[in-house]
């Protein structure tokens, strides 16, 4: 029993169980070794349960980290959330969820900015086109210039401004000739 208790105290539960079983074989009427064996069985079950939780958590985190690395933010967030449910006291999944939320918020803001830019550009072009049809070249030129400020690489507003400049120059030249 002394040897079994020493194993037990050192955390060597399998060896302790074996030694308690030896003691029971010698004195089967003793309750202490049987109680310690029951206690060891409970401890070993708890260790196995905790190991299963650790394994599940580690697998979820590894999966979430892979998803995060591949920029699959929604799926990574779900995996971190699941890992957080397995081990609620762990800070890592919560920190990663906050990081992902920041990324998703920034992406949403950028998408909104781009959508507004696209809408403003389309509106400026549409207004410029309508003013061109009305031969209001000055206002049309302003709308195309606005469109060009929004998207400097676009050729259409540049072409329309050049067309307006040529048309206005032609009208001015004709007016000078008529005088």
mmCIF file of N, CA and C in Angstrom, residues 27-159:
data_model
loop_
_atom_site.group_PDB
_atom_site.id
_atom_site.type_symbol
_atom_site.label_atom_id
_atom_site.label_comp_id
_atom_site.label_asym_id
_atom_site.label_seq_id
_atom_site.Cartn_x
_atom_site.Cartn_y
_atom_site.Cartn_z
ATOM 1 N N UNK A 27 -4.965 -8.845 0.748
ATOM 2 C CA UNK A 27 -6.023 -8.639 1.750
ATOM 3 C C UNK A 27 -7.266 -8.133 1.032
ATOM 4 N N UNK A 28 -8.091 -9.020 0.546
ATOM 5 C CA UNK A 28 -9.270 -8.651 -0.238
ATOM 6 C C UNK A 28 -10.343 -7.960 0.588
ATOM 7 N N UNK A 29 -10.302 -8.105 1.919
ATOM 8 C CA UNK A 29 -11.326 -7.469 2.760
ATOM 9 C C UNK A 29 -11.028 -5.999 3.044
ATOM 10 N N UNK A 30 -9.830 -5.528 2.713
ATOM 11 C CA UNK A 30 -9.467 -4.123 2.920
ATOM 12 C C UNK A 30 -10.236 -3.231 1.950
ATOM 13 N N UNK A 31 -10.860 -2.168 2.462
ATOM 14 C CA UNK A 31 -11.631 -1.262 1.597
ATOM 15 C C UNK A 31 -10.751 -0.154 1.000
ATOM 16 N N UNK A 32 -9.660 0.206 1.689
ATOM 17 C CA UNK A 32 -8.814 1.312 1.225
ATOM 18 C C UNK A 32 -8.280 1.092 -0.191
ATOM 19 N N UNK A 33 -7.688 -0.069 -0.504
ATOM 20 C CA UNK A 33 -7.187 -0.248 -1.878
ATOM 21 C C UNK A 33 -8.312 -0.172 -2.916
ATOM 22 N N UNK A 34 -9.478 -0.739 -2.608
ATOM 23 C CA UNK A 34 -10.606 -0.688 -3.542
ATOM 24 C C UNK A 34 -11.068 0.751 -3.754
ATOM 25 N N UNK A 35 -11.108 1.551 -2.685
ATOM 26 C CA UNK A 35 -11.501 2.968 -2.791
ATOM 27 C C UNK A 35 -10.499 3.738 -3.652
ATOM 28 N N UNK A 36 -9.220 3.438 -3.445
ATOM 29 C CA UNK A 36 -8.192 4.134 -4.221
ATOM 30 C C UNK A 36 -8.262 3.724 -5.699
ATOM 31 N N UNK A 37 -8.570 2.466 -5.957
ATOM 32 C CA UNK A 37 -8.713 2.020 -7.346
ATOM 33 C C UNK A 37 -9.878 2.744 -8.012
ATOM 34 N N UNK A 38 -10.984 2.879 -7.286
ATOM 35 C CA UNK A 38 -12.145 3.613 -7.806
ATOM 36 C C UNK A 38 -11.770 5.075 -8.060
ATOM 37 N N UNK A 39 -11.025 5.655 -7.119
ATOM 38 C CA UNK A 39 -10.583 7.051 -7.278
ATOM 39 C C UNK A 39 -9.672 7.182 -8.508
ATOM 40 N N UNK A 40 -8.751 6.227 -8.677
ATOM 41 C CA UNK A 40 -7.843 6.249 -9.834
ATOM 42 C C UNK A 40 -8.638 6.111 -11.129
ATOM 43 N N UNK A 41 -9.625 5.227 -11.150
ATOM 44 C CA UNK A 41 -10.455 5.068 -12.350
ATOM 45 C C UNK A 41 -11.134 6.389 -12.707
ATOM 46 N N UNK A 42 -11.625 7.084 -11.689
ATOM 47 C CA UNK A 42 -12.252 8.396 -11.928
ATOM 48 C C UNK A 42 -11.261 9.409 -12.464
ATOM 49 N N UNK A 43 -10.062 9.410 -11.872
ATOM 50 C CA UNK A 43 -9.011 10.341 -12.323
ATOM 51 C C UNK A 43 -8.626 10.036 -13.766
ATOM 52 N N UNK A 44 -8.428 8.757 -14.068
ATOM 53 C CA UNK A 44 -8.037 8.383 -15.430
ATOM 54 C C UNK A 44 -9.144 8.713 -16.440
ATOM 55 N N UNK A 45 -10.399 8.527 -16.037
ATOM 56 C CA UNK A 45 -11.512 8.902 -16.924
ATOM 57 C C UNK A 45 -11.512 10.405 -17.169
ATOM 58 N N UNK A 46 -11.250 11.174 -16.119
ATOM 59 C CA UNK A 46 -11.203 12.631 -16.268
ATOM 60 C C UNK A 46 -10.031 13.046 -17.157
ATOM 61 N N UNK A 47 -8.891 12.397 -16.981
ATOM 62 C CA UNK A 47 -7.729 12.691 -17.831
ATOM 63 C C UNK A 47 -8.062 12.377 -19.289
ATOM 64 N N UNK A 48 -8.705 11.237 -19.527
ATOM 65 C CA UNK A 48 -9.073 10.856 -20.898
ATOM 66 C C UNK A 48 -10.097 11.833 -21.471
ATOM 67 N N UNK A 49 -11.052 12.250 -20.638
ATOM 68 C CA UNK A 49 -12.065 13.216 -21.091
ATOM 69 C C UNK A 49 -11.397 14.548 -21.450
ATOM 70 N N UNK A 50 -10.488 14.981 -20.590
ATOM 71 C CA UNK A 50 -9.785 16.248 -20.840
ATOM 72 C C UNK A 50 -8.911 16.144 -22.088
ATOM 73 N N UNK A 51 -8.290 14.994 -22.284
ATOM 74 C CA UNK A 51 -7.465 14.788 -23.473
ATOM 75 C C UNK A 51 -8.312 14.845 -24.736
ATOM 76 N N UNK A 52 -9.511 14.254 -24.661
ATOM 77 C CA UNK A 52 -10.419 14.295 -25.816
ATOM 78 C C UNK A 52 -10.832 15.735 -26.117
ATOM 79 N N UNK A 53 -11.081 16.510 -25.077
ATOM 80 C CA UNK A 53 -11.426 17.931 -25.263
ATOM 81 C C UNK A 53 -10.243 18.671 -25.887
ATOM 82 N N UNK A 54 -9.049 18.423 -25.350
ATOM 83 C CA UNK A 54 -7.851 19.076 -25.898
ATOM 84 C C UNK A 54 -7.657 18.713 -27.368
ATOM 85 N N UNK A 55 -7.830 17.432 -27.682
ATOM 86 C CA UNK A 55 -7.661 16.988 -29.072
ATOM 87 C C UNK A 55 -8.678 17.657 -29.991
ATOM 88 N N UNK A 56 -9.932 17.703 -29.553
ATOM 89 C CA UNK A 56 -10.982 18.335 -30.355
ATOM 90 C C UNK A 56 -10.676 19.823 -30.542
ATOM 91 N N UNK A 57 -10.305 20.490 -29.452
ATOM 92 C CA UNK A 57 -9.968 21.914 -29.506
ATOM 93 C C UNK A 57 -8.805 22.160 -30.473
ATOM 94 N N UNK A 58 -7.749 21.367 -30.317
ATOM 95 C CA UNK A 58 -6.564 21.545 -31.173
ATOM 96 C C UNK A 58 -6.905 21.319 -32.644
ATOM 97 N N UNK A 59 -7.746 20.343 -32.930
ATOM 98 C CA UNK A 59 -8.159 20.084 -34.314
ATOM 99 C C UNK A 59 -8.965 21.272 -34.860
ATOM 100 N N UNK A 60 -9.875 21.789 -34.056
ATOM 101 C CA UNK A 60 -10.679 22.941 -34.495
ATOM 102 C C UNK A 60 -9.796 24.164 -34.733
ATOM 103 N N UNK A 61 -8.846 24.399 -33.848
ATOM 104 C CA UNK A 61 -7.941 25.552 -33.994
ATOM 105 C C UNK A 61 -7.078 25.383 -35.242
ATOM 106 N N UNK A 62 -6.550 24.182 -35.464
ATOM 107 C CA UNK A 62 -5.727 23.950 -36.655
ATOM 108 C C UNK A 62 -6.542 24.205 -37.922
ATOM 109 N N UNK A 63 -7.774 23.721 -37.940
ATOM 110 C CA UNK A 63 -8.662 23.935 -39.085
ATOM 111 C C UNK A 63 -8.964 25.429 -39.254
ATOM 112 N N UNK A 64 -9.281 26.096 -38.154
ATOM 113 C CA UNK A 64 -9.592 27.528 -38.209
ATOM 114 C C UNK A 64 -8.388 28.329 -38.688
ATOM 115 N N UNK A 65 -7.194 27.967 -38.213
ATOM 116 C CA UNK A 65 -5.980 28.674 -38.637
ATOM 117 C C UNK A 65 -5.737 28.496 -40.139
ATOM 118 N N UNK A 66 -5.998 27.294 -40.648
ATOM 119 C CA UNK A 66 -5.858 27.064 -42.093
ATOM 120 C C UNK A 66 -6.849 27.916 -42.873
ATOM 121 N N UNK A 67 -8.085 27.946 -42.401
ATOM 122 C CA UNK A 67 -9.110 28.746 -43.071
ATOM 123 C C UNK A 67 -8.751 30.231 -43.027
ATOM 124 N N UNK A 68 -8.225 30.664 -41.905
ATOM 125 C CA UNK A 68 -7.819 32.064 -41.751
ATOM 126 C C UNK A 68 -6.691 32.382 -42.730
ATOM 127 N N UNK A 69 -5.727 31.473 -42.835
ATOM 128 C CA UNK A 69 -4.590 31.688 -43.736
ATOM 129 C C UNK A 69 -5.031 31.753 -45.194
ATOM 130 N N UNK A 70 -6.105 31.061 -45.521
ATOM 131 C CA UNK A 70 -6.603 31.078 -46.901
ATOM 132 C C UNK A 70 -7.668 32.163 -47.109
ATOM 133 N N UNK A 71 -7.821 33.047 -46.126
ATOM 134 C CA UNK A 71 -8.755 34.177 -46.194
ATOM 135 C C UNK A 71 -10.211 33.734 -46.298
ATOM 136 N N UNK A 72 -10.527 32.554 -45.777
ATOM 137 C CA UNK A 72 -11.919 32.091 -45.688
ATOM 138 C C UNK A 72 -12.437 32.524 -44.316
ATOM 139 N N UNK A 73 -12.669 33.826 -44.210
ATOM 140 C CA UNK A 73 -12.917 34.419 -42.898
ATOM 141 C C UNK A 73 -14.206 33.947 -42.227
ATOM 142 N N UNK A 74 -15.274 33.832 -42.968
ATOM 143 C CA UNK A 74 -16.539 33.400 -42.368
ATOM 144 C C UNK A 74 -16.411 31.990 -41.812
ATOM 145 N N UNK A 75 -15.806 31.083 -42.593
ATOM 146 C CA UNK A 75 -15.633 29.700 -42.146
ATOM 147 C C UNK A 75 -14.654 29.642 -40.968
ATOM 148 N N UNK A 76 -13.595 30.423 -41.034
ATOM 149 C CA UNK A 76 -12.622 30.455 -39.932
ATOM 150 C C UNK A 76 -13.292 30.960 -38.661
ATOM 151 N N UNK A 77 -14.121 31.972 -38.811
ATOM 152 C CA UNK A 77 -14.830 32.526 -37.647
ATOM 153 C C UNK A 77 -15.702 31.454 -37.002
ATOM 154 N N UNK A 78 -16.413 30.693 -37.828
ATOM 155 C CA UNK A 78 -17.277 29.631 -37.307
ATOM 156 C C UNK A 78 -16.443 28.569 -36.579
ATOM 157 N N UNK A 79 -15.290 28.214 -37.126
ATOM 158 C CA UNK A 79 -14.430 27.210 -36.490
ATOM 159 C C UNK A 79 -13.861 27.732 -35.171
ATOM 160 N N UNK A 80 -13.443 29.001 -35.138
ATOM 161 C CA UNK A 80 -12.952 29.575 -33.879
ATOM 162 C C UNK A 80 -14.075 29.642 -32.845
ATOM 163 N N UNK A 81 -15.270 29.957 -33.309
ATOM 164 C CA UNK A 81 -16.413 30.009 -32.401
ATOM 165 C C UNK A 81 -16.691 28.631 -31.813
ATOM 166 N N UNK A 82 -16.608 27.593 -32.646
ATOM 167 C CA UNK A 82 -16.802 26.227 -32.167
ATOM 168 C C UNK A 82 -15.693 25.856 -31.165
ATOM 169 N N UNK A 83 -14.451 26.221 -31.462
ATOM 170 C CA UNK A 83 -13.336 25.943 -30.546
ATOM 171 C C UNK A 83 -13.537 26.668 -29.225
ATOM 172 N N UNK A 84 -14.052 27.868 -29.298
ATOM 173 C CA UNK A 84 -14.323 28.637 -28.084
ATOM 174 C C UNK A 84 -15.403 27.961 -27.243
ATOM 175 N N UNK A 85 -16.341 27.304 -27.900
ATOM 176 C CA UNK A 85 -17.364 26.561 -27.174
ATOM 177 C C UNK A 85 -16.796 25.327 -26.487
ATOM 178 N N UNK A 86 -15.769 24.729 -27.074
ATOM 179 C CA UNK A 86 -15.132 23.544 -26.488
ATOM 180 C C UNK A 86 -14.303 23.949 -25.265
ATOM 181 N N UNK A 87 -13.586 25.067 -25.394
ATOM 182 C CA UNK A 87 -12.761 25.574 -24.287
ATOM 183 C C UNK A 87 -13.053 27.069 -24.117
ATOM 184 N N UNK A 88 -14.104 27.398 -23.376
ATOM 185 C CA UNK A 88 -14.535 28.797 -23.245
ATOM 186 C C UNK A 88 -13.505 29.730 -22.593
ATOM 187 N N UNK A 89 -12.602 29.175 -21.792
ATOM 188 C CA UNK A 89 -11.634 30.026 -21.089
ATOM 189 C C UNK A 89 -10.408 30.376 -21.924
ATOM 190 N N UNK A 90 -10.285 29.789 -23.100
ATOM 191 C CA UNK A 90 -9.137 30.067 -23.957
ATOM 192 C C UNK A 90 -9.327 31.417 -24.657
ATOM 193 N N UNK A 91 -8.304 32.244 -24.610
ATOM 194 C CA UNK A 91 -8.376 33.581 -25.219
ATOM 195 C C UNK A 91 -8.125 33.542 -26.723
ATOM 196 N N UNK A 92 -7.326 32.586 -27.192
ATOM 197 C CA UNK A 92 -6.910 32.567 -28.596
ATOM 198 C C UNK A 92 -8.086 32.600 -29.575
ATOM 199 N N UNK A 93 -9.077 31.714 -29.439
ATOM 200 C CA UNK A 93 -10.161 31.768 -30.434
ATOM 201 C C UNK A 93 -10.944 33.085 -30.373
ATOM 202 N N UNK A 94 -11.116 33.612 -29.167
ATOM 203 C CA UNK A 94 -11.833 34.884 -29.024
ATOM 204 C C UNK A 94 -11.055 36.015 -29.685
ATOM 205 N N UNK A 95 -9.735 36.008 -29.494
ATOM 206 C CA UNK A 95 -8.894 37.030 -30.130
ATOM 207 C C UNK A 95 -8.973 36.925 -31.659
ATOM 208 N N UNK A 96 -8.955 35.707 -32.169
ATOM 209 C CA UNK A 96 -9.026 35.505 -33.623
ATOM 210 C C UNK A 96 -10.398 35.924 -34.169
ATOM 211 N N UNK A 97 -11.454 35.657 -33.401
ATOM 212 C CA UNK A 97 -12.798 36.081 -33.827
ATOM 213 C C UNK A 97 -12.843 37.606 -33.918
ATOM 214 N N UNK A 98 -12.260 38.281 -32.938
ATOM 215 C CA UNK A 98 -12.219 39.746 -32.968
ATOM 216 C C UNK A 98 -11.408 40.243 -34.167
ATOM 217 N N UNK A 99 -10.303 39.574 -34.450
ATOM 218 C CA UNK A 99 -9.475 39.941 -35.602
ATOM 219 C C UNK A 99 -10.277 39.768 -36.898
ATOM 220 N N UNK A 100 -10.977 38.648 -37.013
ATOM 221 C CA UNK A 100 -11.787 38.389 -38.210
ATOM 222 C C UNK A 100 -12.906 39.413 -38.328
ATOM 223 N N UNK A 101 -13.555 39.718 -37.214
ATOM 224 C CA UNK A 101 -14.617 40.727 -37.251
ATOM 225 C C UNK A 101 -14.085 42.057 -37.770
ATOM 226 N N UNK A 102 -12.873 42.409 -37.357
ATOM 227 C CA UNK A 102 -12.246 43.639 -37.858
ATOM 228 C C UNK A 102 -11.980 43.574 -39.352
ATOM 229 N N UNK A 103 -11.496 42.429 -39.800
ATOM 230 C CA UNK A 103 -11.224 42.244 -41.235
ATOM 231 C C UNK A 103 -12.522 42.325 -42.028
ATOM 232 N N UNK A 104 -13.556 41.626 -41.545
ATOM 233 C CA UNK A 104 -14.842 41.627 -42.256
ATOM 234 C C UNK A 104 -15.468 43.022 -42.277
ATOM 235 N N UNK A 105 -15.307 43.739 -41.181
ATOM 236 C CA UNK A 105 -15.826 45.107 -41.118
ATOM 237 C C UNK A 105 -15.086 45.994 -42.119
ATOM 238 N N UNK A 106 -13.775 45.850 -42.189
ATOM 239 C CA UNK A 106 -12.978 46.634 -43.149
ATOM 240 C C UNK A 106 -13.351 46.264 -44.583
ATOM 241 N N UNK A 107 -13.569 44.974 -44.840
ATOM 242 C CA UNK A 107 -13.968 44.544 -46.182
ATOM 243 C C UNK A 107 -15.334 45.106 -46.543
ATOM 244 N N UNK A 108 -16.246 45.102 -45.585
ATOM 245 C CA UNK A 108 -17.587 45.634 -45.841
ATOM 246 C C UNK A 108 -17.517 47.137 -46.118
ATOM 247 N N UNK A 109 -16.686 47.831 -45.345
ATOM 248 C CA UNK A 109 -16.532 49.272 -45.559
ATOM 249 C C UNK A 109 -15.925 49.551 -46.931
ATOM 250 N N UNK A 110 -14.941 48.747 -47.316
ATOM 251 C CA UNK A 110 -14.311 48.925 -48.631
ATOM 252 C C UNK A 110 -15.304 48.619 -49.746
ATOM 253 N N UNK A 111 -16.086 47.582 -49.572
ATOM 254 C CA UNK A 111 -17.097 47.235 -50.581
ATOM 255 C C UNK A 111 -18.130 48.357 -50.697
ATOM 256 N N UNK A 112 -18.509 48.913 -49.566
ATOM 257 C CA UNK A 112 -19.466 50.024 -49.575
ATOM 258 C C UNK A 112 -18.861 51.247 -50.263
ATOM 259 N N UNK A 113 -17.579 51.514 -49.968
ATOM 260 C CA UNK A 113 -16.897 52.653 -50.596
ATOM 261 C C UNK A 113 -16.835 52.457 -52.107
ATOM 262 N N UNK A 114 -16.487 51.254 -52.540
ATOM 263 C CA UNK A 114 -16.391 50.970 -53.976
ATOM 264 C C UNK A 114 -17.758 51.043 -54.653
ATOM 265 N N UNK A 115 -18.786 50.577 -53.969
ATOM 266 C CA UNK A 115 -20.145 50.650 -54.532
ATOM 267 C C UNK A 115 -20.574 52.103 -54.692
ATOM 268 N N UNK A 116 -20.257 52.934 -53.690
ATOM 269 C CA UNK A 116 -20.596 54.360 -53.782
ATOM 270 C C UNK A 116 -19.805 55.023 -54.904
ATOM 271 N N UNK A 117 -18.526 54.683 -55.002
ATOM 272 C CA UNK A 117 -17.689 55.226 -56.073
ATOM 273 C C UNK A 117 -18.272 54.848 -57.436
ATOM 274 N N UNK A 118 -18.659 53.601 -57.568
ATOM 275 C CA UNK A 118 -19.226 53.116 -58.830
ATOM 276 C C UNK A 118 -20.540 53.847 -59.143
ATOM 277 N N UNK A 119 -21.380 54.005 -58.128
ATOM 278 C CA UNK A 119 -22.664 54.684 -58.328
ATOM 279 C C UNK A 119 -22.448 56.159 -58.683
ATOM 280 N N UNK A 120 -21.520 56.816 -57.974
ATOM 281 C CA UNK A 120 -21.234 58.227 -58.263
ATOM 282 C C UNK A 120 -20.659 58.383 -59.669
ATOM 283 N N UNK A 121 -19.777 57.471 -60.063
ATOM 284 C CA UNK A 121 -19.191 57.515 -61.403
ATOM 285 C C UNK A 121 -20.283 57.342 -62.461
ATOM 286 N N UNK A 122 -21.124 56.335 -62.276
ATOM 287 C CA UNK A 122 -22.199 56.073 -63.237
ATOM 288 C C UNK A 122 -23.146 57.268 -63.331
ATOM 289 N N UNK A 123 -23.446 57.882 -62.189
ATOM 290 C CA UNK A 123 -24.345 59.044 -62.180
ATOM 291 C C UNK A 123 -23.700 60.213 -62.935
ATOM 292 N N UNK A 124 -22.421 60.461 -62.700
ATOM 293 C CA UNK A 124 -21.727 61.562 -63.381
ATOM 294 C C UNK A 124 -21.707 61.326 -64.894
ATOM 295 N N UNK A 125 -21.437 60.089 -65.310
ATOM 296 C CA UNK A 125 -21.416 59.755 -66.742
ATOM 297 C C UNK A 125 -22.813 59.936 -67.340
ATOM 298 N N UNK A 126 -23.816 59.426 -66.642
ATOM 299 C CA UNK A 126 -25.193 59.522 -67.132
ATOM 300 C C UNK A 126 -25.622 60.984 -67.270
ATOM 301 N N UNK A 127 -25.293 61.778 -66.253
ATOM 302 C CA UNK A 127 -25.637 63.208 -66.319
ATOM 303 C C UNK A 127 -24.865 63.885 -67.450
ATOM 304 N N UNK A 128 -23.598 63.554 -67.592
ATOM 305 C CA UNK A 128 -22.795 64.127 -68.675
ATOM 306 C C UNK A 128 -23.368 63.775 -70.035
ATOM 307 N N UNK A 129 -23.765 62.516 -70.206
ATOM 308 C CA UNK A 129 -24.351 62.082 -71.477
ATOM 309 C C UNK A 129 -25.649 62.843 -71.773
ATOM 310 N N UNK A 130 -26.470 62.995 -70.741
ATOM 311 C CA UNK A 130 -27.743 63.700 -70.931
ATOM 312 C C UNK A 130 -27.495 65.165 -71.288
ATOM 313 N N UNK A 131 -26.530 65.791 -70.637
ATOM 314 C CA UNK A 131 -26.219 67.191 -70.919
ATOM 315 C C UNK A 131 -25.606 67.346 -72.314
ATOM 316 N N UNK A 132 -24.853 66.344 -72.755
ATOM 317 C CA UNK A 132 -24.300 66.373 -74.114
ATOM 318 C C UNK A 132 -25.430 66.375 -75.138
ATOM 319 N N UNK A 133 -26.423 65.520 -74.905
ATOM 320 C CA UNK A 133 -27.554 65.470 -75.836
ATOM 321 C C UNK A 133 -28.283 66.808 -75.896
ATOM 322 N N UNK A 134 -28.275 67.512 -74.771
ATOM 323 C CA UNK A 134 -28.923 68.831 -74.733
ATOM 324 C C UNK A 134 -27.987 69.932 -75.225
ATOM 325 N N UNK A 135 -26.801 69.544 -75.584
ATOM 326 C CA UNK A 135 -25.762 70.451 -76.073
ATOM 327 C C UNK A 135 -25.362 71.486 -75.018
ATOM 328 N N UNK A 136 -25.479 71.091 -73.737
ATOM 329 C CA UNK A 136 -25.002 71.934 -72.628
ATOM 330 C C UNK A 136 -23.575 71.468 -72.319
ATOM 331 N N UNK A 137 -22.655 71.921 -73.182
ATOM 332 C CA UNK A 137 -21.294 71.401 -73.151
ATOM 333 C C UNK A 137 -20.531 71.763 -71.876
ATOM 334 N N UNK A 138 -20.770 72.952 -71.366
ATOM 335 C CA UNK A 138 -20.055 73.376 -70.157
ATOM 336 C C UNK A 138 -20.406 72.473 -68.966
ATOM 337 N N UNK A 139 -21.709 72.252 -68.773
ATOM 338 C CA UNK A 139 -22.147 71.400 -67.655
ATOM 339 C C UNK A 139 -21.770 69.921 -67.899
ATOM 340 N N UNK A 140 -21.870 69.492 -69.144
ATOM 341 C CA UNK A 140 -21.491 68.111 -69.479
ATOM 342 C C UNK A 140 -20.011 67.896 -69.171
ATOM 343 N N UNK A 141 -19.182 68.886 -69.555
ATOM 344 C CA UNK A 141 -17.751 68.783 -69.296
ATOM 345 C C UNK A 141 -17.480 68.674 -67.801
ATOM 346 N N UNK A 142 -18.211 69.418 -66.980
ATOM 347 C CA UNK A 142 -18.048 69.355 -65.514
ATOM 348 C C UNK A 142 -18.389 67.955 -64.994
ATOM 349 N N UNK A 143 -19.469 67.373 -65.510
ATOM 350 C CA UNK A 143 -19.873 66.021 -65.057
ATOM 351 C C UNK A 143 -18.818 64.988 -65.452
ATOM 352 N N UNK A 144 -18.301 65.097 -66.694
ATOM 353 C CA UNK A 144 -17.265 64.162 -67.121
ATOM 354 C C UNK A 144 -15.982 64.367 -66.314
ATOM 355 N N UNK A 145 -15.678 65.613 -65.980
ATOM 356 C CA UNK A 145 -14.497 65.897 -65.149
ATOM 357 C C UNK A 145 -14.684 65.281 -63.756
ATOM 358 N N UNK A 146 -15.924 65.371 -63.219
ATOM 359 C CA UNK A 146 -16.211 64.738 -61.927
ATOM 360 C C UNK A 146 -15.997 63.225 -62.021
ATOM 361 N N UNK A 147 -16.481 62.634 -63.085
ATOM 362 C CA UNK A 147 -16.328 61.191 -63.293
ATOM 363 C C UNK A 147 -14.843 60.837 -63.380
ATOM 364 N N UNK A 148 -14.079 61.668 -64.054
ATOM 365 C CA UNK A 148 -12.650 61.425 -64.216
ATOM 366 C C UNK A 148 -11.908 61.543 -62.879
ATOM 367 N N UNK A 149 -12.357 62.454 -62.013
ATOM 368 C CA UNK A 149 -11.763 62.552 -60.677
ATOM 369 C C UNK A 149 -12.010 61.271 -59.885
ATOM 370 N N UNK A 150 -13.194 60.683 -60.058
ATOM 371 C CA UNK A 150 -13.529 59.459 -59.332
ATOM 372 C C UNK A 150 -12.731 58.260 -59.847
ATOM 373 N N UNK A 151 -12.592 58.200 -61.176
ATOM 374 C CA UNK A 151 -11.866 57.079 -61.795
ATOM 375 C C UNK A 151 -10.938 57.634 -62.873
ATOM 376 N N UNK A 152 -9.745 58.067 -62.461
ATOM 377 C CA UNK A 152 -8.822 58.722 -63.389
ATOM 378 C C UNK A 152 -8.366 57.832 -64.563
ATOM 379 N N UNK A 153 -8.440 56.542 -64.440
ATOM 380 C CA UNK A 153 -7.964 55.645 -65.496
ATOM 381 C C UNK A 153 -9.007 55.366 -66.575
ATOM 382 N N UNK A 154 -10.231 55.801 -66.348
ATOM 383 C CA UNK A 154 -11.299 55.517 -67.310
ATOM 384 C C UNK A 154 -11.135 56.380 -68.569
ATOM 385 N N UNK A 155 -11.258 55.745 -69.713
ATOM 386 C CA UNK A 155 -11.071 56.451 -70.981
ATOM 387 C C UNK A 155 -12.319 57.211 -71.416
ATOM 388 N N UNK A 156 -13.496 56.677 -71.112
ATOM 389 C CA UNK A 156 -14.735 57.279 -71.610
ATOM 390 C C UNK A 156 -14.864 58.757 -71.224
ATOM 391 N N UNK A 157 -14.700 59.127 -69.950
ATOM 392 C CA UNK A 157 -14.825 60.565 -69.644
ATOM 393 C C UNK A 157 -13.735 61.399 -70.327
ATOM 394 N N UNK A 158 -12.533 60.828 -70.475
ATOM 395 C CA UNK A 158 -11.460 61.548 -71.172
ATOM 396 C C UNK A 158 -11.843 61.804 -72.626
ATOM 397 N N UNK A 159 -12.409 60.779 -73.258
ATOM 398 C CA UNK A 159 -12.838 60.916 -74.652
ATOM 399 C C UNK A 159 -13.944 61.957 -74.777
#
